[in-house]
Amino acid sequence: MAAAGDRGGHDSYRSPLASRYASPEMCFLFSDKYKFRTWRQLWLWLAEAEQTLGLPITDEQIQEMKSNLDNIDFRMAAEEEMQLRHDVMAHVHTFAHCCPKAASIIHLGATSCYVGDNTDLIILRNAFDLLLPKLARVISRLADFAKEQADLPTLGFTHFQPAQLTTVGKRCCLWIQDLCMDLQNLKRVRDELRFRGVKGTTGTQASFLQLFEGDDQKVEQLDKMVTEKAGFKRAFIITGQTYTRKVDIEVLSVLASLGASVHKICTDIRLLANLKEMEEPFEKQQIGSSAMPYKRNPMRSERCCSLARHLMALVMDPLQTASVQWFERTLDDSANRRICLAEAFLTADTVLNTLQNISEGLVVYPKVIERRVQQELPFMATENIIMAMVKAGGNRQDCHEKIRVLSQQAAAVVKQEGGDNDLIERIQADAYFSPIHSQLDHLLDPSSFTGRASQQVQRFLEEEVCPLLKPYESVMKVKAELRL
């Protein structure tokens, strides 16, 4: 651990997540200052609870600890750790240095994981509390977009090949539905977080039982009091030295799932940008390419995809860590967790900030969409044309053969000559189809090919999205701010 100011600036590596992308509030949550201040808060809560339950701890000692929660000498702590090779004891000594009267009772009965693991759980909970409203805002912005574009017909794609029509708003609801699942999953995992609590070196609470001279009830009360002070409703009954590392799997799994959703959404936007049907925001002074001045690259969506891949990959760390925690605990979890937990939340924070920015400025080009629909619609309308001819007295098989021949001719014009789809012109020129010539405009109305898409959008937004967003109404007006 380096003292504050020993590393950083332009002559040393810094994670781009912290230096370029993640929000200041998320970076602060995983900062040394927040971490070690929380350690001191945990030591204070422990001392307060121990005093309440009868241990000989004075009000003066408690007040001294309270007065020095923010008085952290990071340089001294770094020097202590260089000598002791133990980060917790380095901070015990550093805290004791500025609290000489309380020095004898700091960390009383506790093990390193009392501060380490409980701080991690506090940070994880608070990090979820930062992510949840950001995800809700993304859903809200996309819901507004889906409502606006609920009726605009667009060509659907399966296998990225032309399929039946949908609407721009209905396609957006596919994105929203995935994000709603993510919102529910993040909230569930956040609410299910339990405090490690006051458990001792191997989870048996033996040291605290000794402190309270075998009084089981006081040890139970101590655990409950500290848990409540930390703002948790429940603590683990069973732990080893650490809380089970399965918790980290749960946490990073829902974040990885969020990454998958964001990657899919932003990939769709990138493909639509290539088709010139939709674009992410593009600022007036923004440069798309250093060599090609005309370029309007979807760089925000590309950034989201890039970081989402990293977010999805991070879940492998806790999976492997949990699988190799021998017996009550091994320390090969520590260095890995310092990296993967922070990076997962900083990455999730970045992709949500960026996706909100994208969703607040999506641009749709209806004329381009209409032109692509018109290129494919004649082929899609052939079944309707056949049915209309049968109703007008025609033979279904004869009509099918006529349409087949004309469709092949039109397809040859498109594929071999690079021309427009002229199937409808061929039908209009063929006397066989004269009984339905007057119906062709109606039969080719794009809105008649989108099924219940518009109604589905309305029902989905009203019945599923709005109730899910209701708890976040007070934070909906916050605009996304990108650092870079």
Tab-separated table of C-alpha atoms in Angstrom:
chain	number	residue	atom	x	y	z
A	1	MET	CA	0.000	0.000	0.000
A	2	ALA	CA	1.397	3.378	-0.955
A	3	ALA	CA	0.920	6.527	1.054
A	4	ALA	CA	-1.351	9.140	-0.471
A	5	GLY	CA	0.595	11.067	-3.076
A	6	ASP	CA	3.371	8.469	-3.445
A	7	ARG	CA	1.885	7.127	-6.637
A	8	GLY	CA	-0.218	8.637	-9.355
A	9	GLY	CA	0.075	11.544	-11.753
A	10	HIS	CA	1.648	11.037	-15.173
A	11	ASP	CA	4.634	8.905	-14.203
A	12	SER	CA	2.778	5.866	-12.894
A	13	TYR	CA	-0.020	3.583	-14.059
A	14	ARG	CA	-3.541	4.446	-12.976
A	15	SER	CA	-6.599	2.416	-13.827
A	16	PRO	CA	-8.530	4.093	-16.651
A	17	LEU	CA	-11.690	3.160	-14.758
A	18	ALA	CA	-10.726	5.676	-12.091
A	19	SER	CA	-8.807	8.199	-14.211
A	20	ARG	CA	-11.160	8.374	-17.232
A	21	TYR	CA	-14.502	6.704	-16.820
A	22	ALA	CA	-16.196	5.990	-13.504
A	23	SER	CA	-18.117	8.644	-11.588
A	24	PRO	CA	-16.445	10.511	-8.700
A	25	GLU	CA	-18.958	9.088	-6.242
A	26	MET	CA	-18.198	5.477	-7.212
A	27	CYS	CA	-14.452	6.113	-7.210
A	28	PHE	CA	-14.703	7.604	-3.728
A	29	LEU	CA	-16.596	4.566	-2.462
A	30	PHE	CA	-13.629	2.353	-3.359
A	31	SER	CA	-10.997	4.844	-2.233
A	32	ASP	CA	-8.485	4.318	0.577
A	33	LYS	CA	-10.035	7.198	2.479
A	34	TYR	CA	-13.501	5.635	2.504
A	35	LYS	CA	-12.165	2.165	3.254
A	36	PHE	CA	-9.962	3.074	6.180
A	37	ARG	CA	-12.406	5.567	7.591
A	38	THR	CA	-14.951	2.712	7.625
A	39	TRP	CA	-12.426	0.512	9.443
A	40	ARG	CA	-12.203	3.142	12.148
A	41	GLN	CA	-15.992	3.442	12.261
A	42	LEU	CA	-16.218	-0.317	12.766
A	43	TRP	CA	-13.706	-0.184	15.597
A	44	LEU	CA	-15.766	2.591	17.179
A	45	TRP	CA	-19.027	0.645	16.826
A	46	LEU	CA	-17.388	-2.399	18.384
A	47	ALA	CA	-16.068	-0.378	21.313
A	48	GLU	CA	-19.429	1.324	21.867
A	49	ALA	CA	-21.259	-2.015	21.893
A	50	GLU	CA	-18.667	-3.607	24.175
A	51	GLN	CA	-18.982	-0.668	26.583
A	52	THR	CA	-22.790	-0.905	26.565
A	53	LEU	CA	-22.550	-4.597	27.423
A	54	GLY	CA	-20.300	-3.953	30.402
A	55	LEU	CA	-16.672	-4.072	29.318
A	56	PRO	CA	-14.418	-1.493	31.052
A	57	ILE	CA	-14.292	1.068	28.216
A	58	THR	CA	-14.592	4.723	29.204
A	59	ASP	CA	-16.560	7.540	27.619
A	60	GLU	CA	-13.254	9.351	27.182
A	61	GLN	CA	-11.868	6.522	25.078
A	62	ILE	CA	-15.016	6.450	22.951
A	63	GLN	CA	-14.898	10.208	22.423
A	64	GLU	CA	-11.236	10.065	21.449
A	65	MET	CA	-12.004	7.482	18.782
A	66	LYS	CA	-14.951	9.537	17.492
A	67	SER	CA	-12.782	12.633	17.227
A	68	ASN	CA	-10.177	10.881	15.079
A	69	LEU	CA	-12.265	8.955	12.554
A	70	ASP	CA	-11.073	11.208	9.724
A	71	ASN	CA	-7.609	11.913	11.113
A	72	ILE	CA	-5.846	9.265	9.040
A	73	ASP	CA	-2.088	9.517	8.556
A	74	PHE	CA	-1.775	7.515	5.332
A	75	ARG	CA	2.008	7.908	5.208
A	76	MET	CA	2.417	6.523	8.696
A	77	ALA	CA	0.097	3.613	7.844
A	78	ALA	CA	2.173	2.831	4.753
A	79	GLU	CA	5.381	2.856	6.757
A	80	GLU	CA	3.828	0.604	9.400
A	81	GLU	CA	2.698	-1.850	6.751
A	82	MET	CA	6.150	-1.961	5.188
A	83	GLN	CA	7.471	-3.131	8.553
A	84	LEU	CA	4.604	-5.342	9.712
A	85	ARG	CA	3.441	-6.732	6.328
A	86	HIS	CA	-0.087	-6.589	7.726
A	87	ASP	CA	-2.477	-3.867	6.572
A	88	VAL	CA	-4.961	-4.157	9.450
A	89	MET	CA	-2.342	-4.026	12.196
A	90	ALA	CA	-0.690	-1.102	10.403
A	91	HIS	CA	-3.948	0.826	10.718
A	92	VAL	CA	-4.538	-0.341	14.271
A	93	HIS	CA	-1.175	1.211	15.174
A	94	THR	CA	-1.903	4.351	13.150
A	95	PHE	CA	-5.304	4.815	14.816
A	96	ALA	CA	-3.795	4.111	18.229
A	97	HIS	CA	-1.128	6.746	17.608
A	98	CYS	CA	-3.759	9.484	17.429
A	99	CYS	CA	-5.920	7.847	20.123
A	100	PRO	CA	-3.417	7.087	22.934
A	101	LYS	CA	-6.130	6.775	25.578
A	102	ALA	CA	-8.154	4.338	23.467
A	103	ALA	CA	-5.152	2.423	22.133
A	104	SER	CA	-5.615	-0.495	24.503
A	105	ILE	CA	-9.195	-1.239	23.429
A	106	ILE	CA	-9.024	-0.680	19.656
A	107	HIS	CA	-9.773	-3.964	17.831
A	108	LEU	CA	-10.591	-5.662	21.144
A	109	GLY	CA	-11.527	-9.301	20.535
A	110	ALA	CA	-11.627	-8.812	16.765
A	111	THR	CA	-9.827	-10.402	13.851
A	112	SER	CA	-8.701	-8.665	10.675
A	113	CYS	CA	-11.818	-9.781	8.821
A	114	TYR	CA	-13.948	-7.897	11.325
A	115	VAL	CA	-12.890	-4.682	9.615
A	116	GLY	CA	-11.919	-6.101	6.220
A	117	ASP	CA	-14.979	-8.173	5.396
A	118	ASN	CA	-17.536	-5.957	7.107
A	119	THR	CA	-16.156	-2.928	5.272
A	120	ASP	CA	-16.383	-4.801	1.981
A	121	LEU	CA	-20.031	-5.615	2.677
A	122	ILE	CA	-20.785	-1.995	3.543
A	123	ILE	CA	-19.095	-0.860	0.327
A	124	LEU	CA	-20.910	-3.466	-1.778
A	125	ARG	CA	-24.253	-2.384	-0.344
A	126	ASN	CA	-23.515	1.295	-0.911
A	127	ALA	CA	-22.193	0.606	-4.411
A	128	PHE	CA	-25.470	-1.109	-5.305
A	129	ASP	CA	-27.253	1.957	-3.935
A	130	LEU	CA	-25.332	4.076	-6.446
A	131	LEU	CA	-25.991	1.741	-9.375
A	132	LEU	CA	-29.700	1.119	-8.868
A	133	PRO	CA	-30.954	4.683	-9.566
A	134	LYS	CA	-28.584	4.943	-12.526
A	135	LEU	CA	-29.992	1.774	-14.029
A	136	ALA	CA	-33.538	3.004	-13.316
A	137	ARG	CA	-32.770	6.244	-15.181
A	138	VAL	CA	-31.508	4.328	-18.214
A	139	ILE	CA	-34.726	2.301	-18.243
A	140	SER	CA	-36.784	5.479	-17.883
A	141	ARG	CA	-35.028	7.217	-20.796
A	142	LEU	CA	-35.438	4.182	-23.017
A	143	ALA	CA	-39.083	3.887	-21.975
A	144	ASP	CA	-39.674	7.470	-23.112
A	145	PHE	CA	-37.993	6.639	-26.415
A	146	ALA	CA	-40.058	3.446	-26.833
A	147	LYS	CA	-43.271	5.348	-26.219
A	148	GLU	CA	-42.344	8.001	-28.789
A	149	GLN	CA	-41.424	5.394	-31.404
A	150	ALA	CA	-44.095	2.808	-30.552
A	151	ASP	CA	-45.863	3.126	-33.929
A	152	LEU	CA	-42.921	3.618	-36.312
A	153	PRO	CA	-42.664	0.481	-38.503
A	154	THR	CA	-39.171	-0.841	-39.059
A	155	LEU	CA	-37.685	-3.910	-40.642
A	156	GLY	CA	-37.142	-6.707	-38.148
A	157	PHE	CA	-34.060	-8.892	-38.387
A	158	THR	CA	-33.483	-12.512	-37.498
A	159	HIS	CA	-29.936	-13.799	-38.142
A	160	PHE	CA	-29.391	-10.156	-39.222
A	161	GLN	CA	-31.420	-11.026	-42.308
A	162	PRO	CA	-34.666	-9.200	-43.173
A	163	ALA	CA	-37.661	-10.610	-41.307
A	164	GLN	CA	-41.199	-9.420	-40.562
A	165	LEU	CA	-41.775	-5.810	-39.569
A	166	THR	CA	-41.758	-4.623	-35.991
A	167	THR	CA	-41.672	-1.061	-34.650
A	168	VAL	CA	-38.746	0.980	-33.385
A	169	GLY	CA	-40.454	1.246	-30.003
A	170	LYS	CA	-41.116	-2.505	-29.766
A	171	ARG	CA	-37.451	-3.263	-30.488
A	172	CYS	CA	-36.456	-0.827	-27.742
A	173	CYS	CA	-38.733	-2.738	-25.347
A	174	LEU	CA	-36.578	-5.810	-25.917
A	175	TRP	CA	-33.696	-3.804	-24.457
A	176	ILE	CA	-35.800	-2.437	-21.625
A	177	GLN	CA	-37.067	-5.865	-20.614
A	178	ASP	CA	-33.517	-7.153	-20.137
A	179	LEU	CA	-32.595	-4.099	-18.089
A	180	CYS	CA	-35.699	-4.506	-15.931
A	181	MET	CA	-34.555	-8.026	-15.108
A	182	ASP	CA	-31.153	-6.590	-14.196
A	183	LEU	CA	-32.746	-3.955	-11.958
A	184	GLN	CA	-34.685	-6.629	-10.105
A	185	ASN	CA	-31.618	-8.839	-9.758
A	186	LEU	CA	-29.375	-6.040	-8.496
A	187	LYS	CA	-32.019	-5.031	-5.957
A	188	ARG	CA	-32.462	-8.629	-4.815
A	189	VAL	CA	-28.751	-9.233	-4.266
A	190	ARG	CA	-28.367	-5.868	-2.550
A	191	ASP	CA	-31.244	-6.587	-0.162
A	192	GLU	CA	-29.991	-10.097	0.562
A	193	LEU	CA	-26.537	-8.910	1.650
A	194	ARG	CA	-25.822	-9.934	5.219
A	195	PHE	CA	-23.261	-8.508	7.609
A	196	ARG	CA	-20.341	-10.717	8.654
A	197	GLY	CA	-20.672	-9.251	12.095
A	198	VAL	CA	-18.599	-10.034	15.180
A	199	LYS	CA	-17.339	-13.591	14.757
A	200	GLY	CA	-13.662	-13.901	15.705
A	201	THR	CA	-10.811	-15.711	13.981
A	202	THR	CA	-12.565	-18.859	12.755
A	203	GLY	CA	-16.161	-17.734	13.111
A	204	THR	CA	-16.774	-19.338	16.527
A	205	GLN	CA	-16.859	-16.055	18.524
A	206	ALA	CA	-14.524	-17.672	21.053
A	207	SER	CA	-12.595	-14.459	21.775
A	208	PHE	CA	-15.784	-12.560	22.560
A	209	LEU	CA	-17.093	-15.388	24.687
A	210	GLN	CA	-13.883	-15.076	26.706
A	211	LEU	CA	-14.234	-11.293	26.968
A	212	PHE	CA	-17.740	-11.667	28.363
A	213	GLU	CA	-16.761	-14.555	30.647
A	214	GLY	CA	-18.860	-17.170	28.898
A	215	ASP	CA	-22.028	-15.081	28.603
A	216	ASP	CA	-23.604	-16.351	25.357
A	217	GLN	CA	-26.373	-13.785	25.460
A	218	LYS	CA	-23.978	-10.848	25.570
A	219	VAL	CA	-22.002	-12.209	22.620
A	220	GLU	CA	-25.255	-12.524	20.664
A	221	GLN	CA	-26.212	-8.981	21.674
A	222	LEU	CA	-22.807	-7.670	20.666
A	223	ASP	CA	-23.152	-9.185	17.198
A	224	LYS	CA	-26.668	-7.794	16.817
A	225	MET	CA	-25.763	-4.309	18.055
A	226	VAL	CA	-22.832	-3.878	15.672
A	227	THR	CA	-24.883	-5.268	12.793
A	228	GLU	CA	-27.608	-2.701	13.438
A	229	LYS	CA	-25.094	0.138	13.794
A	230	ALA	CA	-23.796	-0.767	10.325
A	231	GLY	CA	-27.314	-0.556	8.893
A	232	PHE	CA	-27.832	-4.241	8.154
A	233	LYS	CA	-30.975	-6.143	9.067
A	234	ARG	CA	-29.247	-9.520	9.288
A	235	ALA	CA	-25.837	-11.002	9.934
A	236	PHE	CA	-24.506	-14.421	9.023
A	237	ILE	CA	-24.949	-16.987	11.767
A	238	ILE	CA	-22.274	-19.173	10.196
A	239	THR	CA	-18.925	-17.870	8.962
A	240	GLY	CA	-15.389	-19.109	8.797
A	241	GLN	CA	-12.831	-16.407	9.227
A	242	THR	CA	-14.518	-14.612	6.329
A	243	TYR	CA	-18.043	-14.349	5.064
A	244	THR	CA	-18.578	-17.017	2.424
A	245	ARG	CA	-17.049	-15.984	-0.869
A	246	LYS	CA	-20.197	-17.247	-2.567
A	247	VAL	CA	-21.521	-13.753	-1.814
A	248	ASP	CA	-18.953	-12.274	-4.177
A	249	ILE	CA	-20.091	-14.707	-6.869
A	250	GLU	CA	-23.682	-13.525	-6.432
A	251	VAL	CA	-22.646	-9.889	-6.606
A	252	LEU	CA	-20.453	-10.160	-9.681
A	253	SER	CA	-22.888	-12.508	-11.416
A	254	VAL	CA	-25.670	-9.926	-11.483
A	255	LEU	CA	-23.209	-7.270	-12.608
A	256	ALA	CA	-21.938	-9.575	-15.368
A	257	SER	CA	-25.551	-10.161	-16.424
A	258	LEU	CA	-26.022	-6.400	-16.595
A	259	GLY	CA	-22.907	-6.267	-18.778
A	260	ALA	CA	-24.464	-8.776	-21.170
A	261	SER	CA	-27.601	-6.638	-21.463
A	262	VAL	CA	-25.639	-3.469	-22.126
A	263	HIS	CA	-23.461	-5.217	-24.711
A	264	LYS	CA	-26.513	-6.475	-26.613
A	265	ILE	CA	-28.187	-3.051	-26.581
A	266	CYS	CA	-25.115	-1.182	-27.713
A	267	THR	CA	-24.328	-3.762	-30.385
A	268	ASP	CA	-27.819	-3.234	-31.793
A	269	ILE	CA	-27.253	0.532	-31.786
A	270	ARG	CA	-23.929	0.091	-33.577
A	271	LEU	CA	-25.536	-2.076	-36.256
A	272	LEU	CA	-28.391	0.400	-36.686
A	273	ALA	CA	-25.832	3.213	-37.004
A	274	ASN	CA	-24.233	1.289	-39.856
A	275	LEU	CA	-27.668	1.051	-41.491
A	276	LYS	CA	-28.089	4.787	-40.887
A	277	GLU	CA	-31.430	4.178	-39.181
A	278	MET	CA	-30.401	5.340	-35.714
A	279	GLU	CA	-27.456	7.099	-34.094
A	280	GLU	CA	-26.179	7.799	-30.629
A	281	PRO	CA	-25.593	11.481	-29.744
A	282	PHE	CA	-22.824	13.136	-31.748
A	283	GLU	CA	-21.530	16.433	-30.405
A	284	LYS	CA	-20.960	19.469	-32.604
A	285	GLN	CA	-17.167	19.464	-32.151
A	286	GLN	CA	-16.806	15.682	-31.949
A	287	ILE	CA	-14.332	14.045	-34.341
A	288	GLY	CA	-15.137	10.562	-35.617
A	289	SER	CA	-11.806	9.805	-37.288
A	290	SER	CA	-8.397	11.479	-37.467
A	291	ALA	CA	-8.131	10.441	-41.134
A	292	MET	CA	-11.731	10.455	-42.383
A	293	PRO	CA	-13.520	13.721	-41.547
A	294	TYR	CA	-16.959	12.431	-42.575
A	295	LYS	CA	-17.004	9.622	-40.004
A	296	ARG	CA	-19.640	9.502	-37.249
A	297	ASN	CA	-18.488	6.522	-35.241
A	298	PRO	CA	-20.703	5.173	-32.425
A	299	MET	CA	-17.869	5.577	-29.917
A	300	ARG	CA	-20.065	5.624	-26.805
A	301	SER	CA	-21.729	2.351	-27.752
A	302	GLU	CA	-18.346	0.896	-28.631
A	303	ARG	CA	-17.017	1.941	-25.230
A	304	CYS	CA	-19.967	0.274	-23.535
A	305	CYS	CA	-19.340	-2.959	-25.434
A	306	SER	CA	-15.643	-2.853	-24.632
A	307	LEU	CA	-16.189	-2.353	-20.912
A	308	ALA	CA	-19.147	-4.748	-20.785
A	309	ARG	CA	-16.843	-7.535	-21.983
A	310	HIS	CA	-14.530	-6.761	-19.076
A	311	LEU	CA	-17.461	-6.733	-16.673
A	312	MET	CA	-18.679	-10.122	-17.890
A	313	ALA	CA	-15.193	-11.627	-17.581
A	314	LEU	CA	-14.687	-10.486	-13.973
A	315	VAL	CA	-17.164	-13.020	-12.581
A	316	MET	CA	-14.553	-15.735	-13.151
A	317	ASP	CA	-12.471	-14.306	-10.301
A	318	PRO	CA	-14.933	-14.924	-7.434
A	319	LEU	CA	-15.944	-18.261	-8.937
A	320	GLN	CA	-12.377	-19.492	-8.743
A	321	THR	CA	-11.706	-17.793	-5.407
A	322	ALA	CA	-14.687	-19.401	-3.688
A	323	SER	CA	-13.713	-22.805	-5.018
A	324	VAL	CA	-10.245	-22.735	-3.421
A	325	GLN	CA	-11.020	-21.328	0.038
A	326	TRP	CA	-9.591	-24.150	2.147
A	327	PHE	CA	-11.450	-24.901	5.364
A	328	GLU	CA	-12.061	-21.699	7.379
A	329	ARG	CA	-10.106	-19.431	5.021
A	330	THR	CA	-6.996	-18.938	2.892
A	331	LEU	CA	-5.460	-15.572	2.081
A	332	ASP	CA	-5.251	-16.152	-1.664
A	333	ASP	CA	-8.606	-14.408	-1.906
A	334	SER	CA	-7.310	-11.049	-0.718
A	335	ALA	CA	-5.263	-9.597	-3.587
A	336	ASN	CA	-7.757	-10.858	-6.151
A	337	ARG	CA	-10.736	-9.331	-4.357
A	338	ARG	CA	-9.014	-5.939	-4.059
A	339	ILE	CA	-9.085	-5.812	-7.844
A	340	CYS	CA	-12.215	-7.610	-9.058
A	341	LEU	CA	-14.798	-6.157	-6.651
A	342	ALA	CA	-13.774	-2.550	-7.257
A	343	GLU	CA	-13.353	-3.007	-10.998
A	344	ALA	CA	-16.762	-4.649	-11.345
A	345	PHE	CA	-18.587	-1.734	-9.749
A	346	LEU	CA	-16.496	0.952	-11.433
A	347	THR	CA	-17.107	-0.736	-14.783
A	348	ALA	CA	-20.842	-1.130	-14.173
A	349	ASP	CA	-21.007	2.511	-13.108
A	350	THR	CA	-19.256	3.598	-16.306
A	351	VAL	CA	-21.443	1.618	-18.696
A	352	LEU	CA	-24.609	2.874	-16.996
A	353	ASN	CA	-23.476	6.503	-17.096
A	354	THR	CA	-22.586	6.093	-20.753
A	355	LEU	CA	-25.759	4.242	-21.689
A	356	GLN	CA	-27.859	6.917	-20.005
A	357	ASN	CA	-26.058	9.541	-22.076
A	358	ILE	CA	-26.760	7.520	-25.217
A	359	SER	CA	-30.412	6.974	-24.369
A	360	GLU	CA	-30.945	10.668	-23.697
A	361	GLY	CA	-29.898	11.575	-27.226
A	362	LEU	CA	-30.833	8.748	-29.579
A	363	VAL	CA	-31.533	10.015	-33.099
A	364	VAL	CA	-33.877	8.160	-35.456
A	365	TYR	CA	-33.978	8.614	-39.242
A	366	PRO	CA	-37.541	7.666	-40.329
A	367	LYS	CA	-36.914	8.231	-44.042
A	368	VAL	CA	-34.033	5.764	-44.088
A	369	ILE	CA	-36.136	3.279	-42.143
A	370	GLU	CA	-39.037	3.755	-44.554
A	371	ARG	CA	-36.810	3.216	-47.582
A	372	ARG	CA	-35.492	-0.071	-46.176
A	373	VAL	CA	-39.020	-1.187	-45.339
A	374	GLN	CA	-40.126	-0.423	-48.894
A	375	GLN	CA	-37.229	-2.489	-50.246
A	376	GLU	CA	-38.445	-5.603	-48.427
A	377	LEU	CA	-42.182	-5.019	-48.011
A	378	PRO	CA	-43.234	-6.209	-51.491
A	379	PHE	CA	-41.931	-9.715	-50.727
A	380	MET	CA	-43.595	-9.704	-47.301
A	381	ALA	CA	-46.887	-8.628	-48.848
A	382	THR	CA	-47.084	-11.531	-51.289
A	383	GLU	CA	-49.184	-13.696	-48.952
A	384	ASN	CA	-51.654	-10.829	-48.443
A	385	ILE	CA	-51.805	-10.278	-52.215
A	386	ILE	CA	-52.548	-13.954	-52.814
A	387	MET	CA	-55.344	-13.896	-50.233
A	388	ALA	CA	-56.829	-10.748	-51.780
A	389	MET	CA	-56.795	-12.388	-55.249
A	390	VAL	CA	-58.545	-15.512	-53.920
A	391	LYS	CA	-61.224	-13.321	-52.338
A	392	ALA	CA	-61.629	-11.627	-55.734
A	393	GLY	CA	-62.294	-15.012	-57.366
A	394	GLY	CA	-58.777	-16.097	-58.340
A	395	ASN	CA	-57.158	-19.519	-57.989
A	396	ARG	CA	-54.686	-19.763	-55.118
A	397	GLN	CA	-52.219	-22.017	-56.974
A	398	ASP	CA	-52.253	-19.949	-60.168
A	399	CYS	CA	-51.714	-16.771	-58.187
A	400	HIS	CA	-48.887	-18.341	-56.196
A	401	GLU	CA	-47.075	-19.289	-59.408
A	402	LYS	CA	-47.544	-15.819	-60.896
A	403	ILE	CA	-46.155	-14.207	-57.710
A	404	ARG	CA	-43.242	-16.653	-57.609
A	405	VAL	CA	-42.136	-15.786	-61.143
A	406	LEU	CA	-42.493	-12.028	-60.637
A	407	SER	CA	-40.674	-12.211	-57.262
A	408	GLN	CA	-37.710	-14.007	-58.809
A	409	GLN	CA	-37.510	-11.363	-61.522
A	410	ALA	CA	-37.637	-8.540	-58.961
A	411	ALA	CA	-35.011	-10.238	-56.804
A	412	ALA	CA	-32.691	-10.473	-59.811
A	413	VAL	CA	-32.995	-6.717	-60.354
A	414	VAL	CA	-32.044	-6.086	-56.709
A	415	LYS	CA	-29.182	-8.579	-56.464
A	416	GLN	CA	-27.704	-8.637	-59.957
A	417	GLU	CA	-28.354	-5.097	-61.160
A	418	GLY	CA	-28.321	-3.231	-57.838
A	419	GLY	CA	-31.741	-1.778	-58.584
A	420	ASP	CA	-34.789	-1.194	-56.394
A	421	ASN	CA	-37.345	-3.844	-55.654
A	422	ASP	CA	-39.885	-3.462	-58.498
A	423	LEU	CA	-42.197	-6.369	-57.633
A	424	ILE	CA	-45.185	-4.090	-57.079
A	425	GLU	CA	-44.628	-2.349	-60.411
A	426	ARG	CA	-44.580	-5.780	-62.073
A	427	ILE	CA	-47.839	-6.738	-60.337
A	428	GLN	CA	-49.424	-3.442	-61.390
A	429	ALA	CA	-48.368	-4.077	-64.991
A	430	ASP	CA	-49.776	-7.608	-65.031
A	431	ALA	CA	-53.432	-7.765	-66.092
A	432	TYR	CA	-53.900	-10.974	-64.100
A	433	PHE	CA	-53.838	-8.885	-60.917
A	434	SER	CA	-56.201	-6.180	-62.156
A	435	PRO	CA	-58.980	-7.232	-59.722
A	436	ILE	CA	-56.828	-6.028	-56.786
A	437	HIS	CA	-54.840	-3.172	-58.322
A	438	SER	CA	-56.930	-0.680	-56.380
A	439	GLN	CA	-56.173	-2.498	-53.106
A	440	LEU	CA	-52.384	-2.517	-53.427
A	441	ASP	CA	-51.790	0.665	-51.422
A	442	HIS	CA	-53.814	-0.758	-48.543
A	443	LEU	CA	-52.149	-4.159	-48.816
A	444	LEU	CA	-48.728	-2.468	-48.654
A	445	ASP	CA	-49.413	-0.226	-45.640
A	446	PRO	CA	-46.431	-0.973	-43.320
A	447	SER	CA	-48.544	-0.490	-40.189
A	448	SER	CA	-50.638	-3.497	-41.180
A	449	PHE	CA	-47.544	-5.720	-40.897
A	450	THR	CA	-46.501	-4.827	-37.339
A	451	GLY	CA	-49.108	-6.918	-35.573
A	452	ARG	CA	-49.773	-5.868	-31.985
A	453	ALA	CA	-46.384	-4.195	-31.534
A	454	SER	CA	-47.828	-0.806	-30.573
A	455	GLN	CA	-50.269	-2.285	-28.082
A	456	GLN	CA	-47.530	-4.472	-26.611
A	457	VAL	CA	-45.340	-1.412	-26.043
A	458	GLN	CA	-48.115	0.446	-24.252
A	459	ARG	CA	-49.076	-2.499	-22.053
A	460	PHE	CA	-45.456	-3.372	-21.209
A	461	LEU	CA	-44.598	0.182	-20.180
A	462	GLU	CA	-47.753	0.591	-18.107
A	463	GLU	CA	-47.872	-2.790	-16.415
A	464	GLU	CA	-44.230	-3.721	-15.953
A	465	VAL	CA	-41.907	-0.753	-16.347
A	466	CYS	CA	-43.757	2.051	-14.538
A	467	PRO	CA	-44.316	0.080	-11.296
A	468	LEU	CA	-40.683	-1.017	-11.281
A	469	LEU	CA	-39.444	2.584	-11.610
A	470	LYS	CA	-41.778	4.083	-9.015
A	471	PRO	CA	-39.315	3.828	-6.070
A	472	TYR	CA	-36.799	5.865	-8.083
A	473	GLU	CA	-39.046	8.772	-9.100
A	474	SER	CA	-37.117	11.305	-6.988
A	475	VAL	CA	-33.851	10.757	-8.918
A	476	MET	CA	-35.207	10.545	-12.459
A	477	LYS	CA	-34.304	14.096	-13.492
A	478	VAL	CA	-30.554	13.660	-13.000
A	479	LYS	CA	-28.712	13.966	-16.315
A	480	ALA	CA	-25.824	11.717	-17.284
A	481	GLU	CA	-22.384	13.313	-17.102
A	482	LEU	CA	-19.498	11.697	-18.958
A	483	ARG	CA	-15.960	12.462	-17.846
A	484	LEU	CA	-14.533	11.630	-21.275
